[in-house]
Tab-separated table of C-alpha atoms and ligand atoms in Angstrom:
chain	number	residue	atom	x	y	z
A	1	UNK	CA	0.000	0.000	0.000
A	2	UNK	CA	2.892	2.544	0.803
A	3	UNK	CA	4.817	1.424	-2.182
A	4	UNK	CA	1.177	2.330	-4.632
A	5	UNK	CA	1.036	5.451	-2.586
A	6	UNK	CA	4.732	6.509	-3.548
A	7	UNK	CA	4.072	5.657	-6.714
A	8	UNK	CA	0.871	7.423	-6.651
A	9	UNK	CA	2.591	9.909	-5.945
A	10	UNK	CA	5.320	10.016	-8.381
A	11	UNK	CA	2.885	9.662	-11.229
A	12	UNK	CA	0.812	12.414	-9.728
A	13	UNK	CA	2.405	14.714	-7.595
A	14	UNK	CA	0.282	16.535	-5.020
A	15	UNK	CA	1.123	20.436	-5.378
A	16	UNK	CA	0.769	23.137	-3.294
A	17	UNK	CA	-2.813	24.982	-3.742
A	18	UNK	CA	-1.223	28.290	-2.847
A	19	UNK	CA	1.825	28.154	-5.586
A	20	UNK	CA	1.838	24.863	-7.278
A	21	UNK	CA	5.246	23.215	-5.804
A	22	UNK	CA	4.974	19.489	-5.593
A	23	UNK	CA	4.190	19.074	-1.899
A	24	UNK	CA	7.061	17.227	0.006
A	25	UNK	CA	6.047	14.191	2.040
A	26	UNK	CA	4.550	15.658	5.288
A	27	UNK	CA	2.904	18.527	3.551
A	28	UNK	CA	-0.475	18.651	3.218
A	29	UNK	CA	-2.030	21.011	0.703
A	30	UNK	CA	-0.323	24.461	1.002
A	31	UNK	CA	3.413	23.610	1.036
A	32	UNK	CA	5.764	24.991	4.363
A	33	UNK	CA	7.358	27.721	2.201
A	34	UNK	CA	3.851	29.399	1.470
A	35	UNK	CA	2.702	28.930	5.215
A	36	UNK	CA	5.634	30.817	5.987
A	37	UNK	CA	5.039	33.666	3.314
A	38	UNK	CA	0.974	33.856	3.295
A	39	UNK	CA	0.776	37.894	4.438
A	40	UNK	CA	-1.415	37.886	7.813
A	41	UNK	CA	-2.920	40.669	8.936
A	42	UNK	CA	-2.381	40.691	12.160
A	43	UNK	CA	-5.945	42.019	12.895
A	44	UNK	CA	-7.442	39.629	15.692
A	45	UNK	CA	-4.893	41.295	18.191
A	46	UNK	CA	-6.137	44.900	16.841
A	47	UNK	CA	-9.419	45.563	18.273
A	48	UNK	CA	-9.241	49.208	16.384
A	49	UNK	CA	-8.270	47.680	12.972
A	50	UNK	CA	-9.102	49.354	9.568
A	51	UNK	CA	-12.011	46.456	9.449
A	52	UNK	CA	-13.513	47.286	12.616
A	53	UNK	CA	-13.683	50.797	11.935
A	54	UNK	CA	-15.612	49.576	8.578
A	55	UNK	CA	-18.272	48.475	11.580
A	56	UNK	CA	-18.491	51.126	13.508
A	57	UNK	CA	-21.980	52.480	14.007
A	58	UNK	CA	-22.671	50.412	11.146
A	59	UNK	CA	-23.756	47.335	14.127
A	60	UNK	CA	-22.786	46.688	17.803
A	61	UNK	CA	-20.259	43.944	17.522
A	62	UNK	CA	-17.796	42.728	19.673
A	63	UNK	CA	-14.530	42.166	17.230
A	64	UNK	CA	-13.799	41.883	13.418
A	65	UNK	CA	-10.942	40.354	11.795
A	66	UNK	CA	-9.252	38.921	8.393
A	67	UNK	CA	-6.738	36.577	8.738
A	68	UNK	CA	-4.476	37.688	5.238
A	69	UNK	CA	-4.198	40.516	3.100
A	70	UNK	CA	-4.722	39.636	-0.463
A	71	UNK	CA	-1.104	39.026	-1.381
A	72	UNK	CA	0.613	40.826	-4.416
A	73	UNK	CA	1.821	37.072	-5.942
A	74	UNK	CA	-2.030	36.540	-5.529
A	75	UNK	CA	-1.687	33.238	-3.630
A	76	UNK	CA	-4.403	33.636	-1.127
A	77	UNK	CA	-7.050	34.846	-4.403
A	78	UNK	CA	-5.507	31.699	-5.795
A	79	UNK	CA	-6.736	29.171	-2.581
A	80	UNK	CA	-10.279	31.518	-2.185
A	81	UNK	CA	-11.182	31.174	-6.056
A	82	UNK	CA	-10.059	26.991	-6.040
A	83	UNK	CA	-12.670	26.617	-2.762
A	84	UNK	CA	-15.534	28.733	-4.233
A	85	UNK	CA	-14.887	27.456	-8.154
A	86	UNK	CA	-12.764	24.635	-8.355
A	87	UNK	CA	-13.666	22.504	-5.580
A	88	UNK	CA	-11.220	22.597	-3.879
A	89	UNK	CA	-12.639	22.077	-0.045
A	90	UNK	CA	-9.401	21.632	1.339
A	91	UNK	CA	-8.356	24.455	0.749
A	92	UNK	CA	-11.256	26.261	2.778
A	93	UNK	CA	-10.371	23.896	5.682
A	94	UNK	CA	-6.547	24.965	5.485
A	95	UNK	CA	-7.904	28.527	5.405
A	96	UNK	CA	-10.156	27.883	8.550
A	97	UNK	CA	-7.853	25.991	10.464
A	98	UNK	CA	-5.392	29.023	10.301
A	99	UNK	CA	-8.341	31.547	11.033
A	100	UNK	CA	-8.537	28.914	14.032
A	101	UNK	CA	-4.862	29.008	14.984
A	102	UNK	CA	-4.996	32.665	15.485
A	103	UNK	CA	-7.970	33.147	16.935
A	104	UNK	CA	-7.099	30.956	19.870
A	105	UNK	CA	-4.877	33.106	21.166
A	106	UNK	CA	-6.490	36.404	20.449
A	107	UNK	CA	-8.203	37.645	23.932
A	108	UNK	CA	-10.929	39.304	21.989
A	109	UNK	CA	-11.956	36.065	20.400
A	110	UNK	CA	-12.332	33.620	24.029
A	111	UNK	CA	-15.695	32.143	25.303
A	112	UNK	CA	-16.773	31.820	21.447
A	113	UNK	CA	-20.255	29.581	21.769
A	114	UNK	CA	-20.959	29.196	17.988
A	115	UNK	CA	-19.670	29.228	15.258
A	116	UNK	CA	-21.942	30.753	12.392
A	117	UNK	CA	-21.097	30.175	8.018
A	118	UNK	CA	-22.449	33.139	6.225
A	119	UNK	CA	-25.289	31.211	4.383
A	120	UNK	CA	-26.001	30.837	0.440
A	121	UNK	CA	-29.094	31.294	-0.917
A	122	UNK	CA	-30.060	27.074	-1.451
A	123	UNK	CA	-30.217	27.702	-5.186
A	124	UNK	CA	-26.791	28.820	-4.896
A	125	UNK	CA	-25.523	26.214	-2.606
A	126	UNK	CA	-27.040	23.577	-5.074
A	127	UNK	CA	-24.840	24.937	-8.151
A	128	UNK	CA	-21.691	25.094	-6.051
A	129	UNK	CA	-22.051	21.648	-4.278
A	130	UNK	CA	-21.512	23.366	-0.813
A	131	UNK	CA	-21.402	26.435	1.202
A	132	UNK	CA	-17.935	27.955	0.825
A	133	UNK	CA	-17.695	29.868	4.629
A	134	UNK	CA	-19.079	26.672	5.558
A	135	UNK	CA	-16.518	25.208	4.807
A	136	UNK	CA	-14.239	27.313	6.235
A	137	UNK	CA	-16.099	27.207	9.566
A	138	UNK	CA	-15.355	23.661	9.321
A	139	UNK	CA	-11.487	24.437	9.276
A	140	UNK	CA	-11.811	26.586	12.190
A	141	UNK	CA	-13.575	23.715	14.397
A	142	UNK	CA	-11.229	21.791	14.381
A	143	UNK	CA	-8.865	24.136	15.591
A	144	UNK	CA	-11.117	26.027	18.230
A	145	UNK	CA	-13.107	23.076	18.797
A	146	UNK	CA	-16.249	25.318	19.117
A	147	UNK	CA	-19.678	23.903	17.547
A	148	UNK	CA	-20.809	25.076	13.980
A	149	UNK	CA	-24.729	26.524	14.211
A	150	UNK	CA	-25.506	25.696	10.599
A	151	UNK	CA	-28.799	26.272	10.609
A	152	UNK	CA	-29.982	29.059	12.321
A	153	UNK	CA	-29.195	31.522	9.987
A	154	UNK	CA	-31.107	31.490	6.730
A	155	UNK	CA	-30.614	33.486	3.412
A	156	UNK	CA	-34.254	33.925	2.261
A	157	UNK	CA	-33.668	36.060	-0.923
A	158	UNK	CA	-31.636	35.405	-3.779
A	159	UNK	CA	-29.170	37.993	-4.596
A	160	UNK	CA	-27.102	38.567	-8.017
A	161	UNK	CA	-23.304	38.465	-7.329
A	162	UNK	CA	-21.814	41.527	-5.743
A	163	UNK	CA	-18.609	41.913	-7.560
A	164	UNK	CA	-19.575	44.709	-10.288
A	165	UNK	CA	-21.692	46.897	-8.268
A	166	UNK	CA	-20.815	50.018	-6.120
A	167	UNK	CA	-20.774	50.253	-2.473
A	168	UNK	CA	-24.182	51.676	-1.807
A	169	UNK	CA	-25.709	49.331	-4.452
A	170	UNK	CA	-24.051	46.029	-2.408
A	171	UNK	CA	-25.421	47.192	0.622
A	172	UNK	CA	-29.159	48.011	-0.655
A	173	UNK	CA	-28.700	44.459	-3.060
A	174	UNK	CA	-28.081	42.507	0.878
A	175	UNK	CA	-30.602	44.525	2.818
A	176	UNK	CA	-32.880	42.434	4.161
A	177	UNK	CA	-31.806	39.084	3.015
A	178	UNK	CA	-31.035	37.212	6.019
A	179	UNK	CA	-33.153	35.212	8.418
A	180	UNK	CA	-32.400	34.351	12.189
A	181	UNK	CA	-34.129	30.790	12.886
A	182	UNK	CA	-34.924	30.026	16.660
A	183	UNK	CA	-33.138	33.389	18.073
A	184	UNK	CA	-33.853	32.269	21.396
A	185	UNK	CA	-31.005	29.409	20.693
A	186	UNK	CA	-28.778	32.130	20.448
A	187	UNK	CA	-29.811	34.921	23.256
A	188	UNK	CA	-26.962	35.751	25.344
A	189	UNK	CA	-24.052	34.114	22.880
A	190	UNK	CA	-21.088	34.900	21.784
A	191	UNK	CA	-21.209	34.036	18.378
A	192	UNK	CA	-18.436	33.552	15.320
A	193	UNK	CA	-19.735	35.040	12.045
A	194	UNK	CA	-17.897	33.655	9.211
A	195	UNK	CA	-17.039	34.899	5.555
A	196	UNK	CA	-14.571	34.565	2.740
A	197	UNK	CA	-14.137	37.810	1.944
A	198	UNK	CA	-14.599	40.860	3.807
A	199	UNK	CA	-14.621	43.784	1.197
A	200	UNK	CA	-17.737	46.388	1.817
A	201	UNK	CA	-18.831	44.430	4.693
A	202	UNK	CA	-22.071	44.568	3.293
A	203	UNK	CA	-23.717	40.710	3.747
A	204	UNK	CA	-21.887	41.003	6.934
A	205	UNK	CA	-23.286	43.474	8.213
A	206	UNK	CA	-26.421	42.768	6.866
A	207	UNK	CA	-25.948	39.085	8.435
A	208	UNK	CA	-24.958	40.660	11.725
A	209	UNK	CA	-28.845	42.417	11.675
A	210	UNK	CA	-30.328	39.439	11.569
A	211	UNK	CA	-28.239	37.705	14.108
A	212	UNK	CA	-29.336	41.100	16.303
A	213	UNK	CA	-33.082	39.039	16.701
A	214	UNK	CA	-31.392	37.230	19.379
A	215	UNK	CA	-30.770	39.637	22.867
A	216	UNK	CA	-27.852	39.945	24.254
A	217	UNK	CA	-26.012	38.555	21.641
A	218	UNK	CA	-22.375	39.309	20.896
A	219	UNK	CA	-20.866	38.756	17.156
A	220	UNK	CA	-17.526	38.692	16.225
A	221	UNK	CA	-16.331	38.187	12.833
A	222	UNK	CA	-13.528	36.425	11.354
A	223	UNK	CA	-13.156	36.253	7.333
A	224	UNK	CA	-10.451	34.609	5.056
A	225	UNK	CA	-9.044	37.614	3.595
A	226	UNK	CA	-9.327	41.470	2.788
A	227	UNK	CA	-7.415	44.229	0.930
A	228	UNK	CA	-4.498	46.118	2.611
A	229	UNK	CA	-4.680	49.483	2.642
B	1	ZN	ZN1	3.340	26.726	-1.873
């Protein structure tokens, strides 16, 4: 069995998702080299962080973070667009699990209750195959070891994609769309909201509404990645 696996292997050479190295035995999906260079933001330990100010008296919320910039050699793009077109689920657990890493030691993000994927619409989820920050919730899990609260938030409405629009048009496209299931389940928790990308904020912030049903709860959000400014 190890001998088909090496030559498994040697036929087909697992690569590295971030640059496309062959992998060296040991290394699973993004090679060492990449972990190394991936640029982190630093954020989770920055409770005043370019992000956060994005939320202010936008919603009450308790901490916002992403855990990379969007590098210039385009290798975190290049793991985001291979989980949300390509399949590629590791990659979103990789991505999670270093979200998770992070997080553990960040004092803003301790007593976390639940951990909460930004939903797709079910059409959408259908065409993809699976829920991308789901995925990436999944990642951060394992890490935190914090249960995922899949289905209490809902996205009702079906929304065109974001990308080409401007920022007042993203947030009035996202108003509304969300749906808190059972607040009660959540009254009094502190509660992970989890993204891909945090650009505008919008569906966040528009999530974060919804997740306001339930009193007294706290949100804190953790995405993938965002631009540096
Ligand atoms: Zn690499």
């Amino acid at each position: 069995m190890k001998l088909f696996k090496s030559l498994v292997n040697l036929l087909f050479p697992r690569v590295c998702a971030a640059c496309g190295n062959i992998l060296l035995e040991g290394e699973d999906s993004v090679c060492t080299t990449c972990r190394f260079l991936l640029p982190k933001t630093g954020y989770e330990n920055n409770p005043d962080n370019p992000l956060a100010q994005m939320f202010y008296g936008q919603m009450p919320f308790n901490a916002v973070m992403a855990e990379f910039f969007f590098s210039k050699t385009g290798k975190v793009q290049h793991l985001i667009h291979g989980l949300k077109y390509h399949h590629c689920r590791e990659n979103g657990i990789f991505l999670g699990q270093e979200i998770g890493k992070s997080l553990l030691k960040a004092p803003d993000y301790q007593g976390i209750d639940f951990i909460i994927p930004i939903p797709l619409h079910p059409k959408k989820e259908k065409l993809r195959g699976y829920n991308q920050s789901l995925v990436i919730a999944e990642g951060i899990h394992e890490i935190m070891n914090v249960p995922i609260a899949e289905k209490s938030l809902v996205r009702s409405v079906f929304t065109n994609t974001q990308t080409k629009k401007s920022r007042e048009e993203r947030y009035q496209n996202v108003k509304d769309i969300f749906e808190l299931k059972k607040p009660e389940q959540l009254q009094g928790k502190h509660v992970l909201l989890v993204d891909d990308v945090l650009t505008t904020g919008a569906t966040l912030m528009s999530a974060g509404k919804a997740l306001l049903h339930a009193e007294g709860i706290k949100i804190s959000v953790a995405t993938v990645a965002c631009a540096s400014n």
